Short mmCIF file of C-alpha atoms in Angstrom, two decimals:
data_model
loop_
_atom_site.label_atom_id
_atom_site.label_comp_id
_atom_site.label_asym_id
_atom_site.label_seq_id
_atom_site.Cartn_x
_atom_site.Cartn_y
_atom_site.Cartn_z
CA TRP S 14 -14.68 -10.29 4.16
CA SER S 15 -16.14 -7.47 1.96
CA ARG S 16 -18.50 -6.32 4.99
CA ARG S 17 -15.47 -6.68 7.40
CA LEU S 18 -13.60 -4.16 4.85
CA ALA S 19 -16.33 -1.93 4.56
CA GLU S 20 -16.52 -1.77 8.36
CA GLN S 21 -12.66 -0.95 8.40
CA GLY S 22 -13.29 2.29 6.41
CA VAL S 23 -11.81 0.74 2.98
CA GLU S 24 -13.63 3.02 0.30
CA ALA S 25 -16.34 1.30 -1.56
CA SER S 26 -14.74 0.98 -4.99
CA LEU S 27 -12.07 -0.88 -3.39
CA VAL S 28 -14.50 -3.01 -1.67
CA GLU S 29 -15.98 -3.89 -4.83
CA ARG S 30 -12.78 -4.55 -6.64
CA PHE S 31 -11.89 -7.08 -3.58
CA THR S 32 -15.40 -8.63 -3.83
CA GLU S 33 -14.86 -9.44 -7.75
CA GLU S 34 -11.44 -10.70 -7.31
CA LEU S 35 -12.12 -12.85 -4.27
CA GLN S 36 -14.91 -14.41 -6.21
CA SER S 37 -12.91 -15.30 -9.17
CA ARG S 38 -10.34 -16.85 -6.91
CA LEU S 39 -12.75 -19.13 -5.29
CA GLY S 40 -13.50 -21.20 -8.21
CA ASP S 41 -11.00 -23.91 -7.39
CA ARG S 42 -12.39 -24.53 -3.89
CA ARG S 43 -9.75 -22.60 -2.11
CA ASP S 44 -9.82 -21.45 1.43
CA PRO S 45 -11.59 -17.87 1.40
CA ALA S 46 -9.47 -16.61 4.10
CA GLU S 47 -6.28 -17.33 2.35
CA ALA S 48 -7.79 -15.74 -0.90
CA ALA S 49 -8.49 -12.77 0.83
CA ARG S 50 -5.07 -12.40 2.44
CA GLU S 51 -3.24 -12.91 -0.76
CA ILE S 52 -5.40 -10.20 -2.56
CA LEU S 53 -4.85 -7.69 0.01
CA LEU S 54 -1.11 -8.37 0.16
CA GLU S 55 -0.75 -8.14 -3.44
CA TRP S 56 -2.44 -4.66 -3.12
CA LEU S 57 -0.07 -3.64 -0.37
CA ALA S 58 3.30 -5.31 -0.74
CA PRO S 59 4.57 -3.19 -3.77
CA PHE S 60 4.03 0.03 -1.48
CA ALA S 61 6.14 -0.94 1.41
CA GLY S 62 8.92 1.70 1.91
CA LYS S 63 12.37 1.01 3.01
CA GLY S 64 12.59 3.55 5.64
CA ILE S 65 15.75 5.56 5.94
CA THR S 66 18.50 3.87 4.01
CA ALA S 67 22.43 4.12 4.68
CA ASP S 68 23.02 6.63 1.84
CA THR S 69 19.90 8.96 3.07
CA ARG S 70 21.33 12.54 4.18
CA PHE S 71 18.33 14.60 4.92
CA VAL S 72 14.67 13.47 6.03
CA ARG S 73 12.05 15.96 6.38
CA LEU S 74 8.68 15.33 8.09
CA VAL S 75 5.46 17.30 6.73
CA GLY S 76 1.84 16.97 7.75
CA PRO S 77 -1.13 18.75 9.49
CA THR S 78 -1.30 19.45 13.36
CA GLY S 79 -1.85 16.95 15.95
CA VAL S 80 -0.34 13.95 13.99
CA GLY S 81 2.98 13.68 16.36
CA LYS S 82 5.54 15.06 14.05
CA THR S 83 8.00 16.06 16.45
CA THR S 84 7.46 12.88 18.81
CA THR S 85 8.26 10.91 15.54
CA LEU S 86 11.35 12.93 14.77
CA ALA S 87 12.86 11.97 17.94
CA LYS S 88 11.99 8.34 17.47
CA LEU S 89 13.93 8.42 14.01
CA ALA S 90 16.67 9.98 15.81
CA ALA S 91 17.03 7.70 18.68
CA GLU S 92 16.82 4.85 15.98
CA GLN S 93 19.46 6.05 13.84
CA THR S 94 21.61 7.07 16.71
CA LEU S 95 21.28 4.10 18.76
CA THR S 96 20.77 1.29 16.36
CA TYR S 97 22.73 2.47 13.28
CA ARG S 98 25.35 4.50 15.23
CA ARG S 99 24.82 7.59 12.82
CA SER S 100 25.47 11.19 13.91
CA VAL S 101 22.29 13.09 13.55
CA GLY S 102 21.46 16.75 13.41
CA PHE S 103 17.93 18.22 14.04
CA ILE S 104 16.42 21.29 12.13
CA THR S 105 13.21 22.67 13.02
CA ALA S 106 10.92 25.16 10.95
CA ASP S 107 8.07 24.83 13.52
CA THR S 108 7.98 28.35 14.61
CA TYR S 109 4.20 28.69 14.78
CA ARG S 110 3.26 26.25 17.59
CA ILE S 111 3.75 27.38 21.06
CA ALA S 112 6.85 25.62 22.83
CA ALA S 113 7.45 23.24 19.69
CA ILE S 114 11.05 24.44 19.76
CA ASP S 115 11.53 23.77 23.30
CA GLN S 116 9.99 20.23 23.07
CA LEU S 117 12.55 19.36 20.14
CA ARG S 118 15.47 21.01 22.22
CA THR S 119 14.49 18.61 25.01
CA TYR S 120 14.77 15.70 22.96
CA ALA S 121 17.93 17.06 21.23
CA ASN S 122 19.56 17.44 24.77
CA ILE S 123 18.59 13.96 25.98
CA LEU S 124 19.95 12.39 22.60
CA ASN S 125 22.99 14.88 22.56
CA VAL S 126 21.91 16.39 19.12
CA PRO S 127 22.52 19.59 17.81
CA LEU S 128 19.50 21.52 16.94
CA GLU S 129 19.13 24.61 14.35
CA VAL S 130 16.09 26.70 14.10
CA VAL S 131 15.05 28.27 10.77
CA PHE S 132 12.47 30.86 10.33
CA SER S 133 12.56 31.02 6.38
CA PRO S 134 13.81 29.09 3.50
CA SER S 135 16.82 31.45 3.09
CA GLU S 136 17.89 30.34 6.47
CA LEU S 137 17.65 26.67 5.79
CA HIS S 138 21.00 26.63 3.54
CA ARG S 139 22.91 27.87 6.29
CA ALA S 140 21.44 25.46 9.00
CA ILE S 141 22.58 22.69 6.68
CA GLN S 142 26.06 24.24 6.48
CA ARG S 143 26.33 24.39 10.28
CA LEU S 144 25.38 20.79 10.42
CA ALA S 145 27.87 19.55 7.78
CA ASP S 146 29.54 17.34 9.94
CA ARG S 147 26.41 15.20 10.77
CA ASP S 148 25.77 12.01 8.93
CA LEU S 149 21.99 12.36 8.97
CA LEU S 150 19.70 15.68 9.33
CA LEU S 151 16.12 15.45 10.45
CA MET S 152 13.92 18.21 9.74
CA ASP S 153 10.66 19.28 11.71
CA THR S 154 7.95 21.59 9.95
CA ALA S 155 5.03 23.20 11.24
CA GLY S 156 1.77 21.75 11.47
CA ARG S 157 -0.91 23.75 9.46
CA ASN S 158 -3.94 23.21 7.69
CA TYR S 159 -2.86 21.78 4.90
CA ARG S 160 -6.13 21.61 3.03
CA ASN S 161 -5.33 25.49 2.34
CA GLU S 162 -3.14 25.52 -0.68
CA MET S 163 -1.16 28.57 0.46
CA HIS S 164 -0.07 26.70 3.41
CA VAL S 165 1.22 23.68 1.36
CA SER S 166 3.04 26.00 -0.82
CA GLU S 167 4.86 27.67 2.05
CA VAL S 168 6.13 24.33 3.51
CA ASN S 169 7.25 23.25 0.14
CA ALA S 170 9.23 26.01 -0.30
CA LEU S 171 11.39 24.37 2.39
CA LEU S 172 11.64 21.25 0.38
CA SER S 173 13.77 21.94 -2.61
CA PRO S 174 14.91 18.54 -4.29
CA GLY S 175 18.16 17.50 -2.62
CA GLU S 176 20.50 14.60 -3.16
CA ASN S 177 19.81 11.89 -0.97
CA ALA S 178 16.70 13.47 0.67
CA GLN S 179 13.31 11.82 1.68
CA THR S 180 10.11 13.70 2.63
CA TYR S 181 7.46 11.83 4.61
CA LEU S 182 3.82 13.00 4.87
CA VAL S 183 2.71 12.15 8.38
CA LEU S 184 -0.95 11.18 8.92
CA SER S 185 -2.53 10.07 11.93
CA MET S 186 -4.85 6.89 11.61
CA THR S 187 -7.21 8.53 14.14
CA HIS S 188 -8.10 11.19 11.63
CA LYS S 189 -11.16 10.85 9.16
CA TYR S 190 -9.97 9.48 5.83
CA GLY S 191 -11.70 12.46 4.03
CA ASP S 192 -9.39 14.80 5.83
CA MET S 193 -6.54 12.49 5.09
CA LYS S 194 -7.38 12.30 1.52
CA SER S 195 -7.63 16.03 1.21
CA VAL S 196 -4.23 16.50 2.78
CA ALA S 197 -2.56 13.77 0.91
CA SER S 198 -3.89 15.27 -2.51
CA SER S 199 -2.40 18.57 -1.62
CA PHE S 200 1.06 17.21 -1.23
CA ALA S 201 0.94 14.82 -3.92
CA LYS S 202 1.02 17.60 -6.20
CA TYR S 203 4.46 18.72 -4.97
CA GLY S 204 5.77 15.12 -5.50
CA VAL S 205 5.58 13.87 -1.94
CA ASP S 206 4.86 10.00 -2.33
CA SER S 207 6.10 8.46 1.03
CA LEU S 208 3.73 8.16 4.07
CA LEU S 209 4.61 7.87 7.79
CA LEU S 210 1.37 6.70 9.59
CA THR S 211 1.06 7.61 13.29
CA LYS S 212 -1.18 6.44 16.30
CA PHE S 213 -1.87 2.81 15.04
CA ASP S 214 -2.52 2.02 18.72
CA GLU S 215 -5.17 4.49 19.06
CA THR S 216 -7.85 3.05 16.63
CA GLU S 217 -9.31 -0.30 15.51
CA SER S 218 -10.05 1.01 11.95
CA TYR S 219 -7.17 0.73 9.32
CA GLY S 220 -8.90 0.96 5.98
CA ALA S 221 -7.36 4.40 5.43
CA ALA S 222 -3.82 3.04 5.01
CA LEU S 223 -5.28 0.80 2.05
CA ASN S 224 -7.16 3.67 0.55
CA LEU S 225 -3.92 6.00 0.44
CA VAL S 226 -1.75 3.37 -1.21
CA GLN S 227 -4.31 2.61 -3.86
CA GLU S 228 -5.60 6.03 -4.52
CA PHE S 229 -2.23 8.01 -4.64
CA GLY S 230 0.24 5.15 -5.04
CA PHE S 231 2.13 6.35 -1.77
CA SER S 232 4.66 4.00 -0.13
CA ILE S 233 4.35 3.58 3.60
CA SER S 234 7.75 3.52 4.99
CA TYR S 235 6.92 3.62 9.05
CA ILE S 236 4.18 3.39 11.28
CA THR S 237 4.07 4.49 15.01
CA CYS S 238 2.16 2.81 17.76
CA GLY S 239 2.65 4.55 20.99
CA GLN S 240 4.49 7.49 22.44
CA THR S 241 7.66 5.93 23.92
CA VAL S 242 10.84 6.91 22.29
CA PRO S 243 12.48 5.22 20.56
CA ASP S 244 10.33 1.90 20.91
CA ASP S 245 7.08 2.68 19.34
CA ILE S 246 8.13 2.96 15.70
CA ARG S 247 8.65 0.20 13.18
CA VAL S 248 9.14 -0.23 9.42
CA PHE S 249 5.81 -0.72 7.92
CA ASP S 250 4.84 -4.53 7.29
CA PRO S 251 2.25 -5.19 4.75
CA GLU S 252 1.41 -8.62 6.27
CA ASP S 253 0.70 -6.95 9.79
CA LEU S 254 -1.85 -4.51 8.10
CA VAL S 255 -3.50 -7.39 6.16
CA ARG S 256 -3.97 -9.14 9.50
CA LYS S 257 -5.52 -5.93 10.87
CA LEU S 258 -7.67 -5.41 8.08
CA LEU S 259 -9.22 -9.07 8.25
CA GLY S 260 -9.30 -8.75 12.04
CA GLU S 261 -6.91 -11.90 12.78
#
């Protein structure tokens, strides 16, 4: 089991800790597979996020380039509109990427959702006021190199604390853990503590999710597993990740 976790990209210190805990639980002749599942579930279950709650007013997505923030925003909007019958408004601050606004505007037209574009933190308050009749506001931010502290501080200026607001750090499971760790560390300094992990369908290595939870104490609220809107998004299930880690 330890070799399996190492192959999954679980950090060496966690593999060692897992080995010690597993050995200590096998003294009563328990099934090793059952004990392994039990340990990993204990490590993950406390960090399962609840997703967007009924009283959430403002959701903001942050993260590096290429992780799928805009498509994920559309999935969340479709889920909230179609399943929970909430009126949704879009705000985008992604004015760096070519055609980013057009992409979100296309989703907005399909879902019949209003869209506001902001170019600076000073414009954000006005955008929120113009969408005051909406139940839920979903905000997209620009993908940048967030290993650069200046870029992190720029996007943080758009994340002023607000009542009933949630910020999700969006990371792709196809990226190297070292890069994910660097970005996560930058945002953790500003109080971001919830993850949305994308592209589960494009990898067979899931150790990074366990590493992020154990190293930073992040909760995981959602995962995505494809590009179909709105189907390919789901609330994080710790038991499902345990099965993936153990190859079941």
